PDB file of C-alpha atoms in Angstrom:
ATOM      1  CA  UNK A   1     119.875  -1.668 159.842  1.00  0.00           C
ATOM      2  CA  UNK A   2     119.454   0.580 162.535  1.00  0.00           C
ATOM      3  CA  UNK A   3     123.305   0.765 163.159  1.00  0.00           C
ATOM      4  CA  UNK A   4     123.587   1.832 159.435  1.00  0.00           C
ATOM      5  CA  UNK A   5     121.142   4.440 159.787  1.00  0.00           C
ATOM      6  CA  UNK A   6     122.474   6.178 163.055  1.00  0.00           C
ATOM      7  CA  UNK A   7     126.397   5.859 160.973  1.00  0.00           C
ATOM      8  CA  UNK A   8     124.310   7.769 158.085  1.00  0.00           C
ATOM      9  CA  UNK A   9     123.218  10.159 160.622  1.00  0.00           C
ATOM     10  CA  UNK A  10     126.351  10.904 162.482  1.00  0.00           C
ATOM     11  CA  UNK A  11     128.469  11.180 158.804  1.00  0.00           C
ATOM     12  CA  UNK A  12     125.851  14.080 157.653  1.00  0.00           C
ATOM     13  CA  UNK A  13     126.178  15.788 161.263  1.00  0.00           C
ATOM     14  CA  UNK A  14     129.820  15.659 160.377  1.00  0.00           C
ATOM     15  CA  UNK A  15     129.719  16.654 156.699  1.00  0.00           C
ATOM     16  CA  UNK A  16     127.751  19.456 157.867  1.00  0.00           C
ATOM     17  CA  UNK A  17     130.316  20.527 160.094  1.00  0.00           C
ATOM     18  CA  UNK A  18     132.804  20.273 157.970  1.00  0.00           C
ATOM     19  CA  UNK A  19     131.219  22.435 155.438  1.00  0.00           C
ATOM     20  CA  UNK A  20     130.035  25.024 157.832  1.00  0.00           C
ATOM     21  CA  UNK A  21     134.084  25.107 158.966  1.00  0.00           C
ATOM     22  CA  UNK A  22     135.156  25.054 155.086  1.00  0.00           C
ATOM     23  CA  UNK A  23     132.799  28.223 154.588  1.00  0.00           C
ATOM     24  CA  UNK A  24     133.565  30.478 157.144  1.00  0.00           C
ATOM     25  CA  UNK A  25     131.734  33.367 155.413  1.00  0.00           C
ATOM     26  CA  UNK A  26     128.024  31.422 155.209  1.00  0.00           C
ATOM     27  CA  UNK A  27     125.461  33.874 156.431  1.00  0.00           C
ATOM     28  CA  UNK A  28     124.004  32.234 159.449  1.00  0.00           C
ATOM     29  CA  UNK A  29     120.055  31.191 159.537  1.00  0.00           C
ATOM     30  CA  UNK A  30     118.086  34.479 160.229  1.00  0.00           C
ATOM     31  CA  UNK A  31     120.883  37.010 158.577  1.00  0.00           C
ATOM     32  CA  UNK A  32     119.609  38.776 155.384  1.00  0.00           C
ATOM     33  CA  UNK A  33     121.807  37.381 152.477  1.00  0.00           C
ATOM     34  CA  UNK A  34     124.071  39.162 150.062  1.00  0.00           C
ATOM     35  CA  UNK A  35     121.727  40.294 147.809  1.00  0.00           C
ATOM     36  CA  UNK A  36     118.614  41.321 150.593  1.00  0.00           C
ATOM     37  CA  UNK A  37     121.406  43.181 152.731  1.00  0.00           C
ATOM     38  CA  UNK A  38     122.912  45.031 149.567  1.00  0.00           C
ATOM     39  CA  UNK A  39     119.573  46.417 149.144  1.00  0.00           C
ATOM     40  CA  UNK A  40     118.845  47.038 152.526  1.00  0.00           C
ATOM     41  CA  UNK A  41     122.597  49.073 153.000  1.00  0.00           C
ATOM     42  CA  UNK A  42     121.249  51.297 149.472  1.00  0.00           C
ATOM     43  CA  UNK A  43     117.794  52.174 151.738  1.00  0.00           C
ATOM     44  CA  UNK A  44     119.944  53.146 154.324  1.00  0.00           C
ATOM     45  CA  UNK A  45     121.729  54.933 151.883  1.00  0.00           C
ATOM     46  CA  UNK A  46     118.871  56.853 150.711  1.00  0.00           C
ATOM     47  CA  UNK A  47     117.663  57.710 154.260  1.00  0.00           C
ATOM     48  CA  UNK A  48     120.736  59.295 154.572  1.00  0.00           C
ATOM     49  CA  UNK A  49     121.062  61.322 151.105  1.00  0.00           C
ATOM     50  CA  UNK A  50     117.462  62.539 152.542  1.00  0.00           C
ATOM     51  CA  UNK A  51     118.709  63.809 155.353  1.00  0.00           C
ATOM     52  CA  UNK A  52     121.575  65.752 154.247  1.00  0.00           C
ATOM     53  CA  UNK A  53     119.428  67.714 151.835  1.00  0.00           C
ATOM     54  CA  UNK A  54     116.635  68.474 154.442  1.00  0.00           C
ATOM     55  CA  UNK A  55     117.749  71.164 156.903  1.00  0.00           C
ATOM     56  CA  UNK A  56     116.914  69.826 160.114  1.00  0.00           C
ATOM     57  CA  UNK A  57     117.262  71.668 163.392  1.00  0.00           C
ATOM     58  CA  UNK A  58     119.654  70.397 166.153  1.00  0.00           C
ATOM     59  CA  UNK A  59     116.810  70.238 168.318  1.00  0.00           C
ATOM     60  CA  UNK A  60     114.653  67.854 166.046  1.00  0.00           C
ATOM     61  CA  UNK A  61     117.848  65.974 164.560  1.00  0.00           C
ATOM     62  CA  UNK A  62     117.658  63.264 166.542  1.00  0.00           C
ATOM     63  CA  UNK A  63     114.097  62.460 166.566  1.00  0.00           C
ATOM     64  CA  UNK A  64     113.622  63.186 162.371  1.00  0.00           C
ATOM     65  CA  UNK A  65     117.283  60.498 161.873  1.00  0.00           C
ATOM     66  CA  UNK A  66     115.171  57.990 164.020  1.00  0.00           C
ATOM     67  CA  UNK A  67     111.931  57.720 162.114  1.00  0.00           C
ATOM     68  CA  UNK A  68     113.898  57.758 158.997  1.00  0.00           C
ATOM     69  CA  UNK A  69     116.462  54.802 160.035  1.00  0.00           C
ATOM     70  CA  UNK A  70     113.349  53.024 161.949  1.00  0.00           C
ATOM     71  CA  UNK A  71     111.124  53.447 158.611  1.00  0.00           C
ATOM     72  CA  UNK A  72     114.007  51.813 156.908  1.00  0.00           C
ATOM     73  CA  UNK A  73     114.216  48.460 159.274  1.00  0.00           C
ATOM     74  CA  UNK A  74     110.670  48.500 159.427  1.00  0.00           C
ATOM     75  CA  UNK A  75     110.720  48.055 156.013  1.00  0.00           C
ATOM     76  CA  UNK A  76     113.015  45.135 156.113  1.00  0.00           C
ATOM     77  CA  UNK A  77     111.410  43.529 159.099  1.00  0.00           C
ATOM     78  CA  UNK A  78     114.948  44.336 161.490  1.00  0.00           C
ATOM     79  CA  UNK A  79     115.338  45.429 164.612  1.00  0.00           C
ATOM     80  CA  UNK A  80     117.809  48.155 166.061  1.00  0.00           C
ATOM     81  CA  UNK A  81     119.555  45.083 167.257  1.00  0.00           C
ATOM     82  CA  UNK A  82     119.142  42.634 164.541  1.00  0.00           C
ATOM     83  CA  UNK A  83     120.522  45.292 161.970  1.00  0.00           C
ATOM     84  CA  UNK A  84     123.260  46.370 164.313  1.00  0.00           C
ATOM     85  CA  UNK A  85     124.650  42.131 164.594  1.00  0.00           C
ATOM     86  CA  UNK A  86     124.135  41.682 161.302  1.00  0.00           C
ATOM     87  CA  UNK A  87     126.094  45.021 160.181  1.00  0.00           C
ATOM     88  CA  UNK A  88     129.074  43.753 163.245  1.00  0.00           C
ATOM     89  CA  UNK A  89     129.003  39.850 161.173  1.00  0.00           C
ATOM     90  CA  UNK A  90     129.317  41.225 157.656  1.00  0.00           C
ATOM     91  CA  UNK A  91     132.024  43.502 158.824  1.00  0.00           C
ATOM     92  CA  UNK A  92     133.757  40.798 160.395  1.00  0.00           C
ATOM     93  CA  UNK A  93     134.070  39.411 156.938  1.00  0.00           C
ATOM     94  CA  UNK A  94     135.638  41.642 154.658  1.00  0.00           C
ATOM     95  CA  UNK A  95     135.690  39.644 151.633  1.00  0.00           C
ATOM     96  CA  UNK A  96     131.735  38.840 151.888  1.00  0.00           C
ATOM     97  CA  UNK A  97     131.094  42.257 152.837  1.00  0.00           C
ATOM     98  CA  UNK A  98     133.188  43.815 149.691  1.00  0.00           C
ATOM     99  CA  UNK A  99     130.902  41.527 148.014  1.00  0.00           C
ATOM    100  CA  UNK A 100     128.016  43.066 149.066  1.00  0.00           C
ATOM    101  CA  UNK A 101     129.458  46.665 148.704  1.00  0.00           C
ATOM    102  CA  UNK A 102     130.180  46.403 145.024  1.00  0.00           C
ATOM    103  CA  UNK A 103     125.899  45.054 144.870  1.00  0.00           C
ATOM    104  CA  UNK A 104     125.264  48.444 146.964  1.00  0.00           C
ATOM    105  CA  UNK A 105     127.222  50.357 144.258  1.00  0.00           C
ATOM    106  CA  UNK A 106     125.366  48.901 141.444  1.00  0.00           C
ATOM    107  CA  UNK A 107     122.089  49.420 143.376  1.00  0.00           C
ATOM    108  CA  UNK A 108     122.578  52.956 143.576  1.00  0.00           C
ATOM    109  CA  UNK A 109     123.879  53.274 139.989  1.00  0.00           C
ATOM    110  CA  UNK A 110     121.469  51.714 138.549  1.00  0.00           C
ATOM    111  CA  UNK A 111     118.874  53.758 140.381  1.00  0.00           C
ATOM    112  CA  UNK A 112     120.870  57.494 139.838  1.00  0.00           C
ATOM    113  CA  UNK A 113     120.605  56.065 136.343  1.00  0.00           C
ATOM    114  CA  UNK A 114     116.711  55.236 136.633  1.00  0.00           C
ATOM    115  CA  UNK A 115     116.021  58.996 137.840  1.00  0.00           C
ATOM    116  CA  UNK A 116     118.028  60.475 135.124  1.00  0.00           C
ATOM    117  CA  UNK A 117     116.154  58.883 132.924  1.00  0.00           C
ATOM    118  CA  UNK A 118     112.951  59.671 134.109  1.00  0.00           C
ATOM    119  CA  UNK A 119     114.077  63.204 134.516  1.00  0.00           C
ATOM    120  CA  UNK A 120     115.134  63.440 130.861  1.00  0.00           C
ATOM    121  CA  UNK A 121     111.384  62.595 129.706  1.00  0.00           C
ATOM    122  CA  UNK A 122     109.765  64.866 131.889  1.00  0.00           C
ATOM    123  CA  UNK A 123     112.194  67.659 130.949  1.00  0.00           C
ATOM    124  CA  UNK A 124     111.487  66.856 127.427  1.00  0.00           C
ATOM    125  CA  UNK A 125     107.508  66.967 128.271  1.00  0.00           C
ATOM    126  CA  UNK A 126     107.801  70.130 129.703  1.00  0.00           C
ATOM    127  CA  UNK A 127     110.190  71.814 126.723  1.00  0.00           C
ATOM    128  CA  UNK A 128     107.369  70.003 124.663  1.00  0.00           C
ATOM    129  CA  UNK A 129     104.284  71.926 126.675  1.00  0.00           C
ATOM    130  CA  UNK A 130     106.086  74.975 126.580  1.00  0.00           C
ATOM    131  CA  UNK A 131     107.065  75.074 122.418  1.00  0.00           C
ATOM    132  CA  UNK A 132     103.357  73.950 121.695  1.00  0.00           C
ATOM    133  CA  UNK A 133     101.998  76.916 124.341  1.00  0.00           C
ATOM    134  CA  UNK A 134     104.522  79.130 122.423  1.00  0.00           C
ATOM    135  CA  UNK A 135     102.926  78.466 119.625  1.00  0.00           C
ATOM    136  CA  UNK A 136      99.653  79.043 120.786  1.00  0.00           C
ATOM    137  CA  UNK A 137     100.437  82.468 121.680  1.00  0.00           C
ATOM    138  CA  UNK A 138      99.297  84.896 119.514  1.00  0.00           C
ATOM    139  CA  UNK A 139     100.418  88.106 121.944  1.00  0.00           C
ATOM    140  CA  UNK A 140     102.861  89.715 120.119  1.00  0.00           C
ATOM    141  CA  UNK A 141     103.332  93.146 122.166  1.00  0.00           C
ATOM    142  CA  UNK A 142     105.147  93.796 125.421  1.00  0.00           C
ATOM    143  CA  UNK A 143     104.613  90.783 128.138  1.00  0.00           C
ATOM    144  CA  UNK A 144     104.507  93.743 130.908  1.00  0.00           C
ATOM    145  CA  UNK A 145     103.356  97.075 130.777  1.00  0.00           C
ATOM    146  CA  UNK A 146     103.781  99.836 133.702  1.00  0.00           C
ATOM    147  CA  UNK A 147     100.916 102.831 133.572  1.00  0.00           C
ATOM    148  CA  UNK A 148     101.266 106.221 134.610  1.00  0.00           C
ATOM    149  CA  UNK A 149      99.142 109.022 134.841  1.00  0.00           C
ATOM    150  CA  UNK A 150     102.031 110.658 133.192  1.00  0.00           C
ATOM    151  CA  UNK A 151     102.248 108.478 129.884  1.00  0.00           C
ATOM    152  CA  UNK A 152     101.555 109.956 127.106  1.00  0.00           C
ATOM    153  CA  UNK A 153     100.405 106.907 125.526  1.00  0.00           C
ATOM    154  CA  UNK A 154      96.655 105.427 125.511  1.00  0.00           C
ATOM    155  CA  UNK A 155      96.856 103.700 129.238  1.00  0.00           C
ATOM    156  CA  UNK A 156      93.840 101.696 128.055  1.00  0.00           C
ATOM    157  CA  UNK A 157      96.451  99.757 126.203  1.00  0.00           C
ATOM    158  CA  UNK A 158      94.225  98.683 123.046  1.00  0.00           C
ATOM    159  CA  UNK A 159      95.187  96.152 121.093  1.00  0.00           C
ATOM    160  CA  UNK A 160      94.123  94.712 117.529  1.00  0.00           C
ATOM    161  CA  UNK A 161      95.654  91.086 116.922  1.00  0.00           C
ATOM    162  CA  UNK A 162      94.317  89.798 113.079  1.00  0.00           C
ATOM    163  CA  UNK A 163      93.232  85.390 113.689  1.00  0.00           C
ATOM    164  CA  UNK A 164      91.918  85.215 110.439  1.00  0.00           C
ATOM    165  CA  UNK A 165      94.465  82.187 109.357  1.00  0.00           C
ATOM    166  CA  UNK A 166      94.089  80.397 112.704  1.00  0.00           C
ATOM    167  CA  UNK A 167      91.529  77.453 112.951  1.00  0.00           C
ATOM    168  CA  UNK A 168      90.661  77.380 116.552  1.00  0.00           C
ATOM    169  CA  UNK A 169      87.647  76.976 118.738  1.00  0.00           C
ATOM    170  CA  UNK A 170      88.202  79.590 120.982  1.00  0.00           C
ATOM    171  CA  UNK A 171      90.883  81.927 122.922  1.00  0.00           C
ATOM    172  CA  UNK A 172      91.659  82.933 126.409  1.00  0.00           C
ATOM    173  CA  UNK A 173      93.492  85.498 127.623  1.00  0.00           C
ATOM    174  CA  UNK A 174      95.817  85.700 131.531  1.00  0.00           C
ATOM    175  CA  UNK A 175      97.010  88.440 132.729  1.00  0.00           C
ATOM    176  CA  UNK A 176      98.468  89.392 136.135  1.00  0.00           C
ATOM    177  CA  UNK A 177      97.566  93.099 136.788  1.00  0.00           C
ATOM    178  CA  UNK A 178      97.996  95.133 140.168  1.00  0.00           C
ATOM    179  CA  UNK A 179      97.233  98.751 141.519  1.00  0.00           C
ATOM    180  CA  UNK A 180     100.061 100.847 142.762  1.00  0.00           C
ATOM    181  CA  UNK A 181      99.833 103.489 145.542  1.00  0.00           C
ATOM    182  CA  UNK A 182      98.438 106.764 144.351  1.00  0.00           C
ATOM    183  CA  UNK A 183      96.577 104.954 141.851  1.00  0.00           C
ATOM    184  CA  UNK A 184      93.053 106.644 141.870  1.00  0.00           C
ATOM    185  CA  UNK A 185      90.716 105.049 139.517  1.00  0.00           C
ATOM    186  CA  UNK A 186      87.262 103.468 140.718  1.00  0.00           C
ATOM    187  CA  UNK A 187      86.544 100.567 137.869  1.00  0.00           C
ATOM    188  CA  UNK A 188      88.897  99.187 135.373  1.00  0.00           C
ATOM    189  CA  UNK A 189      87.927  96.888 132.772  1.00  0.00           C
ATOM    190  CA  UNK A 190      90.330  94.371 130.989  1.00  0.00           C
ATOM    191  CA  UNK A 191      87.890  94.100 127.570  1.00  0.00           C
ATOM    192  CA  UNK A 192      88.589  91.771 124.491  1.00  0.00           C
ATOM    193  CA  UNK A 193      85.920  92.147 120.959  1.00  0.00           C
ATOM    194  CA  UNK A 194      85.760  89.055 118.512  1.00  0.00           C
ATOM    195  CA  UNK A 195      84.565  90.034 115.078  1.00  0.00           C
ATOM    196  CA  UNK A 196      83.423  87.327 113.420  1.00  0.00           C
ATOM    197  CA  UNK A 197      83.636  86.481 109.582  1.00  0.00           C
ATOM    198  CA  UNK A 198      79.570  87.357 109.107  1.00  0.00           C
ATOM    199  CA  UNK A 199      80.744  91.014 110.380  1.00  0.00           C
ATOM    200  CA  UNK A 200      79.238  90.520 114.135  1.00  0.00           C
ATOM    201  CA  UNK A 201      80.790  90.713 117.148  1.00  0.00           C
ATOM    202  CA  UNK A 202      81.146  89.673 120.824  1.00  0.00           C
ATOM    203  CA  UNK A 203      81.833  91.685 123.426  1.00  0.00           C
ATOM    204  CA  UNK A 204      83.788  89.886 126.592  1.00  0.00           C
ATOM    205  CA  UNK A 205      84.775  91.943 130.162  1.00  0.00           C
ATOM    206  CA  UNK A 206      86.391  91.278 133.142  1.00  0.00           C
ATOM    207  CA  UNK A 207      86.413  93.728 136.051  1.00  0.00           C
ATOM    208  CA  UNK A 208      89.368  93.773 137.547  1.00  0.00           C
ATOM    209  CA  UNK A 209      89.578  94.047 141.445  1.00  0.00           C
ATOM    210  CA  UNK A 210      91.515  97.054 142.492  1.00  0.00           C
ATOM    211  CA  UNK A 211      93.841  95.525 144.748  1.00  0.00           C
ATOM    212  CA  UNK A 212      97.901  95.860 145.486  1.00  0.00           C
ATOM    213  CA  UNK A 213      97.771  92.637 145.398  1.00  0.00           C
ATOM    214  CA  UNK A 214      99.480  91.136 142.118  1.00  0.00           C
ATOM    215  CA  UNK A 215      96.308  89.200 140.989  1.00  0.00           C
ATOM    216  CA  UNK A 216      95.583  87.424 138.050  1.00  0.00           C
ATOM    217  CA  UNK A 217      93.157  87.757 135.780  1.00  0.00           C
ATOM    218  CA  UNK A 218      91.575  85.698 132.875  1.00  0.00           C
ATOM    219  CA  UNK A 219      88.842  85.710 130.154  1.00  0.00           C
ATOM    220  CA  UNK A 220      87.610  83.392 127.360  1.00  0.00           C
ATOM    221  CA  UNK A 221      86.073  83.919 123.946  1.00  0.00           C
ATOM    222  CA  UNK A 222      84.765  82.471 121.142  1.00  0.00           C
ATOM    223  CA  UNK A 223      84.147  78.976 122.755  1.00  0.00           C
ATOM    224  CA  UNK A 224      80.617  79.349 122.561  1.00  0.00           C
ATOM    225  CA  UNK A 225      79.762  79.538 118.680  1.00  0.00           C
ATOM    226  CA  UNK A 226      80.883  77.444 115.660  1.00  0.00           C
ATOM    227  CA  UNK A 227      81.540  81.165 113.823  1.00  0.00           C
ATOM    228  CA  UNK A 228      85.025  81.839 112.568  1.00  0.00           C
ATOM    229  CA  UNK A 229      86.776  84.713 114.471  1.00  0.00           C
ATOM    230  CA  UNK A 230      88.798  87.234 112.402  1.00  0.00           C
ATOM    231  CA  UNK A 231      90.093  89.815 114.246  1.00  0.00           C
ATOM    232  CA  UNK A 232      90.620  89.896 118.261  1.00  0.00           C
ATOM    233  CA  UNK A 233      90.877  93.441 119.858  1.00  0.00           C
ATOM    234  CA  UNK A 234      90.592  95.635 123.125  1.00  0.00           C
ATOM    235  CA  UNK A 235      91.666  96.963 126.607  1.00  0.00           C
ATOM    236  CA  UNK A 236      94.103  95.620 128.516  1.00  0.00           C
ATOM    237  CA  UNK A 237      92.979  98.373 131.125  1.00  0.00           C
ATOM    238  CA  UNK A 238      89.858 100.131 130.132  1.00  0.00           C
ATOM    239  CA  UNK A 239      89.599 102.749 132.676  1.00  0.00           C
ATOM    240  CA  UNK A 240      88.311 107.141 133.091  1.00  0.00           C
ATOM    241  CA  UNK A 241      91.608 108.266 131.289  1.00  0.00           C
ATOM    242  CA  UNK A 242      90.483 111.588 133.409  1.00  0.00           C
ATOM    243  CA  UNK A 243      91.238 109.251 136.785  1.00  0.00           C
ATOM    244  CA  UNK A 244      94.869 109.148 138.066  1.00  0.00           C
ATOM    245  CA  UNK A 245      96.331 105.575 137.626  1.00  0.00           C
ATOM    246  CA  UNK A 246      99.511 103.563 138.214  1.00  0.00           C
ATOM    247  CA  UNK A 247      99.259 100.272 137.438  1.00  0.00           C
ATOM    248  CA  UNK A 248     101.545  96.842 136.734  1.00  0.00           C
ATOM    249  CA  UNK A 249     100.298  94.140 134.190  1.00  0.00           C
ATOM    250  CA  UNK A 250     102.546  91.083 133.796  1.00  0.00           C
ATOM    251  CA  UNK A 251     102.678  88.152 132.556  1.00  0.00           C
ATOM    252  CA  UNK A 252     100.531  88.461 129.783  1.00  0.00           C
ATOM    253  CA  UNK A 253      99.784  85.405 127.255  1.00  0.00           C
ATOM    254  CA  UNK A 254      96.820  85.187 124.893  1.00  0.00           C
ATOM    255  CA  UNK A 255      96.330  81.528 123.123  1.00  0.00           C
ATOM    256  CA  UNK A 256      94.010  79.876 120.998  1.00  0.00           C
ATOM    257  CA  UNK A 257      92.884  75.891 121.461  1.00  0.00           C
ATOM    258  CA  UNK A 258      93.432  73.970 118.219  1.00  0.00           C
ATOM    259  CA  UNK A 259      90.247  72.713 116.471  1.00  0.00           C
ATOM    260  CA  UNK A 260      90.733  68.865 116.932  1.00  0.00           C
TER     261      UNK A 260
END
């Protein structure tokens, strides 16, 4: 019995062998397989695509291609080494290696295809955002404005805007606004009135700082009472006409939040 077993022994010992020699292109015991090292090669791939699009002084080049290649084998538990023999075995295979290029070009298609995707919803979230904050809008004049002391226009810039049709529960107005050189004036006001359908009114201000600085400035109204709003006007730069003035506003939007 004992004879039979060591003959069972030695003939598996053998068989093994003679697989092992019959399959020259077995990954050996350690190696990441075809499918780990396909995935491994499309990180790698990555780290570089990274670094191409960063721009990377000569003098930190080096040490920022390190941490990304080390962050990579980190990630798959390899060494410099390890990495290195494994790349020198696959290579030394060309027919399991070609295997394992065609995964790492499906890896990377598959992903390009992944971030198109996603990039296709959140473009069409943001086209979304802006049509609905279009729509919002109820500014219909002149998104910028430059003032002069030599305008012969109101530089207040008034405005009357009718919301009689719109259900909303309030509005809010952005502007950015900022005070040229020569510009003289001590206070300036940006000033909106609600009149409200049982003929009151509200009265809403915002001082606005006299800077050079392009600054941006807001106010709300109407959020405050249940009373319907018909007619929105004002001052987009209430001001002493008799003051000299040169001012930029940009970037103006007024909107309205939907009742829900």
């Amino acid at each position: 019995m004992k004879m039979i077993r060591n003959t069972v022994a030695l003939f598996t010992i053998v068989l093994g062998l003679f697989l092992v020699a019959c399959n020259p292109n077995r990954v050996p015991k350690g190696f990441p397989k075809k499918d780990e090292f396909a995935r491994i090669l499309a990180d790698v791939h990555h780290a570089e695509a990274t670094l191409n699009q960063l721009r990377i002084s000569e003098r930190s080049m080096d040490t920022t291609v390190n941490q990304y290649y080390h962050h990579v084998l980190d990630k798959h538990k390899l060494t410099q080494q390890k990495f290195d023999t494994v790349v020198g075995w696959y290579l030394s295979h060309p027919a399991l290696y070609q295997e394992v290029y065609d995964k790492v070009i499906a890896i990377l298609a598959e992903e390009e295809a992944q971030r198109e995707r996603e990039i296709k919803i959140l473009d069409e979230e943001k086209e979304k955002i802006r049509k609905e904050k279009l729509a919002r809008n109820i500014w219909k004049g002149d998104k910028s404005y430059f003032i002069n002391t030599s305008d012969t226009i109101d530089r207040r810039i008034p405005f009357v805007i009718g919301v009689d049709t719109i259900e909303a529960t309030g509005y809010t107005f952005s502007a950015f606004y900022q005070f040229l050189k020569e510009s003289k004036v001590k206070e300036s006001l940006l000033q909106v009135i609600a009149w409200y359908a049982d003929s009151t009114m509200d009265t809403v201000s915002y001082t606005l700082p006299i800077t050079h600085i392009n600054t941006k400035a807001e106010l709300a109204i109407g959020f405050d009472t249940d009373k319907k709003i018909l007619k929105l006007e004002g001052f987009l730069l209430k001001h002493d006409t008799l003051e000299q003035i040169r001012a930029r506003i940009n970037n103006i939007e007024f909107e309205y939040t939907s009742m829900p």
